[in-house]
Coordinates of C-alpha atoms in Angstrom, one line a residue:
M1 CA -17.9 -1.9 21.8
I2 CA -16.2 -5.3 20.8
G3 CA -18.3 -8.4 21.4
L4 CA -16.3 -11.5 22.6
I5 CA -17.7 -15.0 21.9
S6 CA -16.4 -18.6 22.7
A7 CA -17.6 -22.2 22.6
T8 CA -15.1 -24.2 24.5
A9 CA -12.9 -23.8 27.6
A10 CA -9.8 -23.1 25.3
G11 CA -11.7 -20.5 23.5
A12 CA -12.9 -18.9 26.9
A13 CA -9.4 -18.8 28.2
A14 CA -8.2 -16.6 25.2
R15 CA -11.4 -14.6 25.3
D16 CA -10.7 -14.0 29.0
R17 CA -7.2 -12.8 28.1
L18 CA -8.6 -10.3 25.7
A19 CA -11.2 -9.0 28.0
A20 CA -8.6 -8.5 30.8
A21 CA -6.4 -6.7 28.2
W22 CA -9.5 -4.3 27.1
P23 CA -11.9 -4.3 30.0
D24 CA -13.4 -0.8 28.6
R25 CA -13.7 -2.1 24.9
T26 CA -15.1 -5.6 25.4
R27 CA -18.3 -7.3 26.4
V28 CA -18.5 -10.9 26.9
Y29 CA -21.4 -12.7 25.4
G30 CA -22.3 -16.1 27.1
G31 CA -25.1 -18.6 26.6
P32 CA -26.0 -20.5 23.2
V33 CA -23.4 -19.5 20.6
A34 CA -25.9 -18.8 17.9
D35 CA -27.9 -16.4 20.4
A36 CA -24.6 -14.8 21.7
V37 CA -23.5 -14.1 17.9
R38 CA -26.8 -12.6 17.0
D39 CA -26.9 -10.5 20.0
A40 CA -23.3 -9.2 19.5
F41 CA -23.7 -8.6 15.9
A42 CA -26.9 -6.3 16.6
E43 CA -25.2 -4.5 19.6
C44 CA -21.5 -4.1 19.0
D45 CA -19.2 -2.4 16.3
R46 CA -17.1 -5.6 16.1
L47 CA -16.8 -9.2 17.1
V48 CA -14.1 -11.6 18.0
C49 CA -15.4 -14.9 17.7
F50 CA -13.2 -17.8 19.2
L51 CA -14.7 -20.3 16.8
A52 CA -13.9 -22.0 13.6
T53 CA -14.3 -19.6 10.5
G54 CA -16.9 -22.0 8.9
A55 CA -19.0 -22.1 11.9
V56 CA -19.0 -18.1 12.0
V57 CA -19.8 -17.9 8.3
R58 CA -22.8 -20.0 9.1
L59 CA -23.9 -18.1 11.9
V60 CA -23.5 -14.6 10.6
A61 CA -24.8 -15.1 6.9
P62 CA -28.5 -14.7 7.9
L63 CA -27.4 -11.4 9.8
L64 CA -25.7 -9.6 7.0
D65 CA -27.2 -6.3 5.8
G66 CA -24.4 -4.5 3.8
K67 CA -20.8 -3.5 3.6
A68 CA -21.4 -0.2 5.4
S69 CA -23.4 -1.2 8.3
D70 CA -22.3 -4.8 9.4
P71 CA -19.9 -5.0 12.3
G72 CA -16.1 -6.2 11.7
V73 CA -15.8 -9.8 12.6
V74 CA -12.5 -11.4 13.4
C75 CA -12.1 -15.3 14.1
V76 CA -9.6 -16.8 16.5
D77 CA -8.8 -20.6 16.4
E78 CA -8.9 -22.5 19.7
A79 CA -5.1 -22.7 20.0
G80 CA -4.9 -18.8 19.5
R81 CA -2.5 -19.1 16.7
F82 CA -4.3 -17.0 14.1
A83 CA -6.5 -14.1 14.3
V84 CA -8.6 -14.0 10.9
S85 CA -10.2 -10.8 9.5
L86 CA -13.4 -12.6 8.3
L87 CA -15.9 -9.7 7.7
G88 CA -15.8 -6.0 7.2
G89 CA -12.2 -5.7 6.8
H90 CA -12.2 -2.1 6.3
A91 CA -15.4 -0.4 6.7
G92 CA -16.0 -2.7 9.9
G93 CA -12.5 -2.3 11.2
A94 CA -11.9 -6.1 11.2
N95 CA -8.4 -5.8 9.6
E96 CA -7.0 -3.4 12.3
L97 CA -8.9 -5.5 15.1
A98 CA -7.2 -9.0 13.8
R99 CA -3.7 -7.0 14.1
E100 CA -4.6 -5.6 17.7
V101 CA -6.0 -9.1 18.8
A102 CA -2.8 -10.9 17.4
E103 CA -0.5 -8.4 19.2
V104 CA -2.5 -9.3 22.7
L105 CA -2.6 -13.0 22.1
G106 CA 0.8 -13.5 20.5
A107 CA -0.9 -14.7 17.4
E108 CA -0.5 -14.2 13.5
P109 CA -3.0 -11.8 11.9
V110 CA -4.5 -13.0 8.6
V111 CA -5.6 -10.3 6.3
T112 CA -6.7 -11.1 2.9
T113 CA -8.3 -7.8 1.8
A114 CA -6.6 -7.2 -1.6
T115 CA -5.2 -3.8 -0.8
D116 CA -3.6 -4.7 2.6
A117 CA -2.3 -7.9 1.1
V118 CA -0.1 -5.8 -1.3
G119 CA 0.5 -2.8 1.0
L120 CA -1.7 -0.3 -0.7
P121 CA -4.1 1.8 1.4
G122 CA -7.5 1.1 0.6
L123 CA -9.4 4.3 -0.5
D124 CA -12.1 3.5 2.0
T125 CA -9.2 3.4 4.8
L126 CA -8.1 7.0 4.5
G127 CA -10.5 8.4 6.8
L128 CA -12.2 10.7 4.3
P129 CA -15.7 10.3 2.8
V130 CA -15.3 8.3 -0.4
E131 CA -17.5 7.9 -3.3
G132 CA -18.0 7.1 -7.0
D133 CA -16.4 4.0 -8.9
V134 CA -14.3 3.0 -5.9
A135 CA -14.2 -0.6 -6.7
A136 CA -13.0 -0.2 -10.3
V137 CA -10.4 2.3 -9.2
S138 CA -9.2 0.2 -6.3
R139 CA -8.8 -2.8 -8.7
A140 CA -6.8 -0.6 -11.2
L141 CA -4.5 0.5 -8.4
L142 CA -4.1 -3.3 -7.5
D143 CA -3.5 -4.3 -11.3
G144 CA -0.8 -1.6 -11.7
E145 CA -2.9 0.4 -14.2
A146 CA -2.5 4.1 -14.6
V147 CA -4.7 6.1 -12.1
A148 CA -4.3 9.7 -12.1
L149 CA -4.7 11.9 -8.8
R150 CA -6.5 15.1 -9.6
A151 CA -6.2 17.2 -6.3
E152 CA -8.7 20.2 -6.5
V153 CA -7.7 21.0 -2.8
T154 CA -4.5 20.3 -0.6
W155 CA -4.6 17.2 1.8
P156 CA -2.0 15.2 3.1
L157 CA -2.7 11.7 1.8
P158 CA -0.8 8.5 2.3
P159 CA 1.2 7.1 -0.7
L160 CA -0.7 6.0 -3.9
P161 CA 0.8 4.6 -6.8
V162 CA -0.7 7.3 -9.2
A163 CA 0.4 8.7 -12.5
A164 CA -0.1 12.1 -14.3
E165 CA -2.7 10.7 -16.6
G166 CA -4.8 7.7 -16.8
A167 CA -8.0 5.9 -17.5
Y168 CA -9.0 6.0 -13.7
T169 CA -8.8 8.9 -11.3
V170 CA -8.9 9.7 -7.7
R171 CA -10.6 13.1 -7.4
V172 CA -9.7 15.0 -4.1
T173 CA -12.7 17.6 -3.9
D174 CA -14.8 19.5 -1.6
R175 CA -17.2 20.6 -4.4
I176 CA -20.3 19.1 -5.6
V177 CA -19.6 17.0 -8.4
E178 CA -21.0 13.6 -9.9
P179 CA -18.4 11.0 -10.4
V180 CA -18.0 9.7 -13.8
D181 CA -16.9 6.0 -14.8
G182 CA -13.6 5.2 -13.4
E183 CA -13.4 7.8 -11.0
A184 CA -13.4 7.8 -7.1
L185 CA -14.2 11.0 -5.3
L186 CA -12.3 11.7 -1.9
R187 CA -13.8 14.5 0.2
P188 CA -11.3 16.0 2.7
P189 CA -12.7 18.1 5.7
T190 CA -11.7 21.3 4.4
L191 CA -14.7 23.6 5.0
V192 CA -15.4 25.4 8.1
V193 CA -19.0 26.8 8.6
G194 CA -19.5 29.8 10.8
V195 CA -22.6 30.0 12.6
G196 CA -24.5 32.7 14.8
A197 CA -28.0 32.2 16.3
S198 CA -30.5 34.2 18.4
R199 CA -31.6 32.4 21.3
G200 CA -34.0 29.5 20.7
A201 CA -33.3 29.4 16.9
P202 CA -34.7 26.2 15.5
V203 CA -32.5 23.6 14.4
E204 CA -34.2 23.3 11.0
E205 CA -33.6 27.0 10.5
V206 CA -29.9 26.5 11.3
L207 CA -29.7 23.5 9.1
G208 CA -31.5 24.9 6.2
L209 CA -29.4 27.9 5.9
V210 CA -26.1 25.9 6.2
E211 CA -27.3 23.4 3.5
D212 CA -28.4 26.3 1.4
A213 CA -25.3 28.3 1.6
L214 CA -23.1 25.0 0.8
R215 CA -25.4 24.2 -2.2
G216 CA -25.4 27.6 -3.7
A217 CA -21.6 27.5 -3.5
G218 CA -21.6 24.2 -5.2
L219 CA -19.9 22.7 -2.1
S220 CA -20.3 19.3 -0.6
A221 CA -21.6 18.8 3.0
A222 CA -19.3 15.7 3.5
S223 CA -16.4 18.2 3.6
V224 CA -17.8 20.2 6.3
A225 CA -15.1 20.0 9.3
E226 CA -16.9 21.7 11.9
L227 CA -19.4 24.3 12.9
A228 CA -18.0 27.3 14.6
T229 CA -19.4 30.0 16.8
V230 CA -18.8 32.1 19.9
D231 CA -18.4 30.4 23.2
A232 CA -21.8 32.0 24.5
K233 CA -23.6 30.0 22.0
S234 CA -21.9 26.7 23.0
G235 CA -25.1 25.2 24.5
E236 CA -27.6 26.7 21.9
P237 CA -29.9 23.7 21.2
G238 CA -30.2 24.8 17.6
L239 CA -26.6 24.8 17.0
V240 CA -25.6 21.8 19.0
E241 CA -28.4 19.8 17.3
A242 CA -27.2 20.9 13.8
A243 CA -23.7 20.0 14.5
R244 CA -24.9 16.4 15.6
R245 CA -27.0 15.9 12.4
L246 CA -24.2 17.2 10.2
G247 CA -21.9 14.6 12.2
V248 CA -19.2 17.4 13.0
P249 CA -18.3 19.2 16.3
L250 CA -19.4 22.4 17.5
V251 CA -16.2 24.5 18.1
T252 CA -16.4 27.6 20.1
H253 CA -14.2 30.8 20.4
T254 CA -14.0 33.5 22.8
P255 CA -15.4 36.9 21.9
E256 CA -11.9 38.4 22.2
E257 CA -10.5 35.8 19.9
L258 CA -13.3 36.8 17.2
A259 CA -13.1 40.5 17.7
R260 CA -9.5 40.2 16.5
V261 CA -10.4 38.9 13.1
E262 CA -10.9 41.1 10.1
V263 CA -14.2 40.3 8.4
P264 CA -16.1 42.1 5.6
N265 CA -19.3 42.4 7.3
P266 CA -19.0 43.4 10.9
S267 CA -22.2 44.5 12.6
E268 CA -23.2 46.3 15.9
A269 CA -25.9 43.6 17.0
P270 CA -23.4 40.8 17.9
L271 CA -21.1 43.2 19.4
A272 CA -23.9 44.2 21.8
A273 CA -25.0 40.7 22.5
V274 CA -22.0 38.7 22.7
G275 CA -18.8 41.1 22.7
T276 CA -17.7 40.8 19.2
P277 CA -18.7 42.5 15.8
S278 CA -18.9 39.2 14.0
V279 CA -19.8 35.7 15.0
A280 CA -20.3 33.6 11.8
E281 CA -17.5 35.2 9.6
A282 CA -15.0 35.6 12.4
A283 CA -15.6 32.0 13.8
A284 CA -15.1 30.5 10.1
L285 CA -12.1 32.8 9.7
V286 CA -10.4 32.5 13.0
R287 CA -7.9 30.1 11.9
G288 CA -7.4 31.5 8.5
G289 CA -8.5 30.2 5.2
E290 CA -10.4 31.5 2.2
L291 CA -13.6 33.0 2.6
L292 CA -16.3 31.2 0.2
V293 CA -19.5 32.4 1.5
P294 CA -19.6 35.7 3.1
K295 CA -22.4 36.1 6.0
R296 CA -25.8 35.2 4.9
K297 CA -29.0 35.3 7.0
S298 CA -31.5 32.7 7.3
A299 CA -35.0 32.8 5.5
G300 CA -36.9 33.2 8.8
S301 CA -39.0 36.2 9.7
P302 CA -37.0 37.4 11.8
A303 CA -34.0 35.8 10.7
M304 CA -32.5 33.9 13.8
A305 CA -29.2 32.4 12.1
T306 CA -26.2 33.6 10.4
C307 CA -23.8 31.7 8.5
A308 CA -20.3 31.8 6.5
V309 CA -18.1 29.0 4.9
V310 CA -14.3 29.0 4.7
R311 CA -12.1 26.6 3.0
R312 CA -9.1 25.9 5.1
S313 CA -6.0 24.2 3.2
G314 CA -5.0 20.8 4.6
R315 CA -2.2 21.3 6.7
G316 CA 0.9 19.4 5.9
R317 CA 2.2 16.7 8.3
L318 CA 5.9 16.1 9.3
A319 CA 6.6 13.2 11.2
V320 CA 10.2 13.0 12.5
V321 CA 11.0 9.2 12.9
G322 CA 13.7 7.6 14.9
L323 CA 14.5 4.2 13.4
G324 CA 16.3 2.6 16.4
P325 CA 19.9 1.3 16.3
G326 CA 19.6 -0.9 13.4
A327 CA 17.8 -4.2 14.3
R328 CA 14.5 -4.4 12.6
D329 CA 12.7 -5.6 15.7
L330 CA 13.9 -2.3 17.6
L331 CA 12.0 -0.4 15.1
T332 CA 8.7 0.7 17.1
P333 CA 5.3 -0.1 15.9
R334 CA 4.6 3.8 15.7
A335 CA 7.6 4.2 13.5
R336 CA 6.4 1.7 11.1
D337 CA 2.9 3.1 10.9
E338 CA 4.4 6.6 10.3
L339 CA 6.7 5.1 7.7
R340 CA 3.6 3.7 5.9
R341 CA 1.6 6.6 6.3
A342 CA 4.0 9.0 4.6
S343 CA 3.5 10.0 1.0
V344 CA 7.2 11.5 1.1
L345 CA 10.1 10.1 2.8
V346 CA 13.3 12.1 3.6
G347 CA 16.4 10.6 4.8
L348 CA 20.1 9.6 4.7
D349 CA 20.6 7.0 1.9
Q350 CA 22.0 4.3 4.2
Y351 CA 18.7 4.7 6.6
V352 CA 16.5 4.8 3.8
D353 CA 18.0 1.2 2.7
Q354 CA 17.3 -0.1 6.1
I355 CA 13.4 0.4 5.8
R356 CA 12.9 0.8 2.1
D357 CA 10.9 -2.6 2.0
L358 CA 8.4 -1.2 4.7
L359 CA 7.3 1.8 2.4
R360 CA 4.2 1.8 0.5
P361 CA 3.9 1.6 -3.2
G362 CA 3.8 5.2 -4.5
T363 CA 6.1 6.7 -1.7
R364 CA 8.3 9.2 -3.1
V365 CA 11.9 9.0 -1.5
L366 CA 14.2 11.9 -1.2
E367 CA 17.5 10.6 0.0
S368 CA 20.9 12.3 0.3
G369 CA 24.5 11.5 1.5
L370 CA 26.3 12.1 4.8
G371 CA 26.8 15.8 5.8
A372 CA 23.5 17.0 4.4
E373 CA 21.4 17.1 7.5
E374 CA 20.3 20.8 7.3
E375 CA 19.3 20.3 3.5
R376 CA 17.2 17.3 4.5
A377 CA 15.5 19.1 7.1
R378 CA 14.6 22.1 4.8
T379 CA 13.5 19.7 2.3
A380 CA 11.2 17.8 4.7
V381 CA 9.6 21.1 6.0
A382 CA 9.2 22.3 2.3
E383 CA 7.3 19.2 1.4
A384 CA 5.0 19.4 4.3
R385 CA 4.3 22.7 3.7
R386 CA 3.0 21.8 0.1
G387 CA 0.4 19.8 2.1
Q388 CA 2.2 16.5 2.2
A389 CA 2.4 13.9 4.6
V390 CA 6.2 13.6 5.3
A391 CA 8.5 11.4 7.2
L392 CA 11.9 12.7 8.0
I393 CA 14.1 9.6 9.3
G394 CA 17.1 9.6 11.4
S395 CA 18.8 6.5 13.5
G396 CA 18.2 6.0 17.1
D397 CA 16.0 8.6 18.4
A398 CA 15.5 11.3 16.1
G399 CA 15.6 14.0 19.0
V400 CA 19.1 12.7 20.1
Y401 CA 21.9 14.0 18.0
A402 CA 19.6 13.4 15.0
M403 CA 17.3 15.2 12.7
A404 CA 14.4 16.5 15.0
S405 CA 16.6 19.6 16.0
P406 CA 17.3 21.0 12.8
A407 CA 13.7 20.0 11.3
L408 CA 12.1 21.9 14.4
A409 CA 14.3 24.9 14.0
E410 CA 13.1 25.3 10.3
A411 CA 9.4 24.6 10.8
S412 CA 6.8 27.0 11.8
D413 CA 3.2 26.7 13.0
D414 CA 1.9 26.2 9.4
I415 CA 2.4 22.5 9.6
D416 CA 1.8 19.7 12.1
V417 CA 4.8 18.0 13.6
V418 CA 4.8 14.7 15.1
G419 CA 7.6 13.2 16.9
V420 CA 8.2 9.4 16.9
P421 CA 10.7 8.2 19.4
G422 CA 13.0 5.4 19.0
V423 CA 15.6 3.2 20.9
T424 CA 18.6 5.7 20.9
A425 CA 22.2 4.3 20.8
A426 CA 23.0 4.9 24.5
L427 CA 20.1 2.7 25.5
A428 CA 20.8 -0.1 22.9
A429 CA 24.5 0.0 24.1
G430 CA 23.6 0.2 27.7
A431 CA 21.1 -3.1 27.6
L432 CA 24.0 -5.0 25.8
L433 CA 26.5 -3.9 28.7
G434 CA 24.1 -4.7 31.5
A435 CA 22.9 -1.8 33.3
P436 CA 25.3 1.1 33.2
L437 CA 22.8 3.8 33.2
G438 CA 21.0 2.7 36.4
H439 CA 21.6 6.1 38.1
D440 CA 22.2 9.7 36.8
H441 CA 23.8 9.9 33.5
V442 CA 24.4 12.2 30.6
S443 CA 25.0 11.8 27.0
I444 CA 27.8 14.3 25.3
S445 CA 28.7 14.3 21.6
L446 CA 32.6 14.7 21.0
S447 CA 32.0 15.9 17.6
D448 CA 33.4 19.5 17.5
L449 CA 32.0 20.2 13.9
H450 CA 29.1 22.1 15.2
T451 CA 30.1 22.8 18.9
P452 CA 33.6 24.2 19.9
W453 CA 35.7 22.0 21.8
E454 CA 36.1 24.4 24.6
V455 CA 32.2 24.0 25.2
I456 CA 32.5 20.2 24.9
E457 CA 35.4 19.8 27.2
R458 CA 33.5 22.2 29.9
R459 CA 30.5 19.7 29.7
V460 CA 32.8 16.7 30.3
R461 CA 34.6 18.3 33.1
A462 CA 31.2 19.1 34.6
A463 CA 30.0 15.7 34.3
A464 CA 33.1 14.3 36.0
E465 CA 32.7 16.7 38.9
A466 CA 29.2 15.8 39.3
D467 CA 29.9 11.8 39.2
L468 CA 27.6 11.1 36.4
V469 CA 27.8 8.2 34.0
V470 CA 28.8 9.4 30.8
T471 CA 28.0 8.0 27.2
F472 CA 30.2 9.4 24.4
Y473 CA 28.6 9.8 21.2
N474 CA 30.7 10.5 17.9
P475 CA 33.8 9.5 19.9
R476 CA 36.6 9.4 17.3
S477 CA 37.0 9.6 13.6
R478 CA 40.0 9.7 11.3
G479 CA 40.0 13.4 11.4
R480 CA 39.2 13.8 15.0
D481 CA 41.4 11.5 17.1
R482 CA 42.5 13.8 20.0
Q483 CA 38.8 14.3 21.4
L484 CA 38.5 11.0 23.1
P485 CA 41.7 10.8 24.8
E486 CA 41.1 14.4 26.2
A487 CA 37.8 13.6 27.5
L488 CA 38.9 10.5 29.3
A489 CA 41.6 12.3 30.9
V490 CA 39.3 14.9 32.4
L491 CA 37.2 11.9 33.7
A492 CA 40.2 10.1 34.9
G493 CA 41.1 13.2 37.2
H494 CA 37.9 12.2 39.2
R495 CA 37.5 8.5 38.9
A496 CA 39.7 5.4 39.6
P497 CA 41.7 3.7 36.7
T498 CA 39.7 0.7 37.5
T499 CA 36.2 2.4 36.5
P500 CA 34.2 0.2 34.2
V501 CA 33.9 1.4 30.6
G502 CA 31.7 -0.2 28.1
V503 CA 32.5 -0.1 24.4
V504 CA 29.8 -1.1 22.0
R505 CA 30.1 -0.9 18.1
N506 CA 27.1 -1.3 15.7
A507 CA 24.6 -2.1 18.6
S508 CA 21.9 -4.7 17.6
R509 CA 23.4 -4.8 14.0
A510 CA 24.9 -8.0 12.4
D511 CA 28.5 -7.1 13.2
E512 CA 27.8 -5.8 16.5
S513 CA 30.7 -6.0 19.3
V514 CA 30.5 -5.5 22.9
R515 CA 33.6 -5.0 25.0
L516 CA 34.2 -4.3 28.8
T517 CA 37.3 -2.5 29.8
T518 CA 38.4 0.3 32.4
L519 CA 39.1 3.7 32.1
A520 CA 42.8 3.0 32.3
A521 CA 42.8 0.2 29.7
L522 CA 40.8 1.6 27.2
D523 CA 42.7 2.2 24.0
P524 CA 41.0 5.2 22.0
A525 CA 42.5 3.7 18.7
T526 CA 40.0 0.8 19.0
V527 CA 36.9 3.2 18.8
D528 CA 35.5 4.8 15.7
M529 CA 32.2 6.8 14.7
M530 CA 30.1 3.7 15.0
T531 CA 30.8 3.2 18.6
V532 CA 29.3 4.2 21.8
V533 CA 31.6 4.5 24.9
T534 CA 29.9 4.5 28.4
V535 CA 32.2 5.5 31.4
G536 CA 30.9 4.6 34.8
N537 CA 30.5 6.8 37.8
T538 CA 32.3 6.0 41.1
A539 CA 29.8 3.5 42.1
T540 CA 29.7 1.6 38.8
R541 CA 31.0 -2.1 39.0
E542 CA 31.6 -5.1 37.0
I543 CA 29.3 -7.9 38.2
A544 CA 29.5 -11.3 36.4
G545 CA 30.7 -9.7 33.4
R546 CA 28.2 -6.9 33.3
M547 CA 28.4 -3.2 33.8
V548 CA 26.1 -2.1 36.7
T549 CA 25.3 1.3 38.1
P550 CA 23.3 0.9 41.3
R551 CA 20.1 3.1 41.7
G552 CA 21.6 4.6 44.9
Y553 CA 25.0 5.0 46.6
R554 CA 24.3 2.3 49.3
W555 CA 26.9 0.2 47.8
Q556 CA 29.6 2.8 48.3
E557 CA 28.7 3.3 51.7
E558 CA 28.8 -0.3 52.5
A559 CA 32.1 -0.8 50.9
R560 CA 33.7 1.9 53.3

C-alpha cells in the first residue's frame, strides 16, 4: 500500500489525482502531518509526501530503522513539478515509484541513486537475493574498475560492465558459500524442492527435512524457487506453512503428470495413496533439471515427509522489440524497459544506431546489415538458449513484416519469448494522413523476394473485390519497379480514379513527407522503399485536406 500525505490545498489536489489514478494501491492519511507520516511509515510499503523535502527529512528521521525495512519515500513539490526519490530508492522501491508518480502527474522524476544516475542496474534491484560486499562491488562498477562475473549457474541477468578478471567479483551461485572481501553473491532461484507428506505431517518435520537436504548438498535456501507436490496435497497444512516460511509458492501437479516422469526411486506406497509411483522426485523433476538430492525421508518415526532437490537451469529470455517508425517519442515505455533489461542486443545496424544511447553499460551488441534477417533471428535465439536476456529489435512493430516471424519460427519451448508491440508504419502514416484506416483494412507487402508475385497479386485482387482500404509496404525499389503499378491497376478495376491515396515517406523522422493524391494521379516513380502507400476504399473521402474512411457506409448511402 502507498500512503499519501499532504499539508496544503495544492498538495491535496495533486494527492487526489494520484489517489484517483491508483484507487487500489493508495491510502490517504489526513490529520496533523506529523501523525500522518508516522502512521503511514508504520503501515505502508511506500509513501508519497506532497511536502518540502526538508520537512519530510525532519519528520521521518526519528522513524528510520534500516535500509532493508524502511519504506520507500517520494516527495512531490506543491507545484507538482518534481517527484523526488528521497528514501529507499532500491530496497524500498522509491526510485520506481518516483517515475510512476511523475508519469501520472506530468512531473519530472528525480533519482539520485548512483547506479540509476549512470544507467547501471543496482545489484539489489535484480530481483535476486544479494549478499556479501555489495557496497564495494557497486562502487567498483560505478568507478569503472574491473569487476569479474563468475557464474556458477546460468541465469538471464541484465547488462553489467564486467570483465574476465578483476579485483572485485559478482558471483552467481546457488551454493552455500561465504563471500570474500570484494565479492557480491547473487542467489538465482534455481532449486526446486519436491515434497511428499503423510496427512497431518508437522511443519517442523517438513521444514527440518528440507533444510537438512539443502545443507547436506551444500545448497542455499535463498535459491529455492518453489516447493512442488501432487495436487492431492495442495491443502496439506504442513506443506502450505513450510512454503510460507520459506517464502516460496507451493506448486502442485496432477498424478498423471507425475506418473509420466522417470525417477530413480519409485514406490508402491504413493501409487496406492495418490496415483503416482513418485511424489517428491517426480514433482521436482516434472519440468526437467538435474537431480541433486534423490528422495530422502524425514527423521520422524514413522517418517511423515519426503523430499528431493532439483536444479533447473535459468531459461533464457528473448524479447522481440518493435522500435516504432523512428521518432524517439513513439518508442513505447515497454520497449525502453526491454532494451535496458537485455544483456545482449541483436539488430540491423541502422536500427541499433537509433537506440544505442538507451542501452545500459555492458550490453553486448550484435549488429549486421540489410538482408541478414534469418541470421539475426538464429543468433538471437542461440544467445537466449545460452541463458542470456536478449532483445531482438525491428522497426515499427516487430510482428509486422519484421523480426518476430523468423525468430519465433526458430525458437522452441526451451526459452521464454516476450513480444513487445510497436507503432507500425501503417499506423504512423495513417495518423499523418488523417483517418484512412477508419474501417476494415489490410496491409500487403509488394516485395516478391520471399513471396511469389502471383500470390501477392491474388491478395491485392481479393482486397480490391472486398473493398478494403489497402496499405502497401515495400512498394517499390530500384530492382522492383513494376509491382506497384500492377497492384494499382488491379485496384483501379474496382475503384474510381478519384479514390484518395496517401503517400507517406519516413513517417515520424526528420525528413518526413506526407502527400495526398488520387488513384489516377499517383506516379509510382515518386515512391521508394521508405514509403507507405495507403489506398482508400469506395467510401474514403478527402475532407479538409485529410484522408478519412468512415466507420460505416452511411455516407455512401446518403450520397446516392
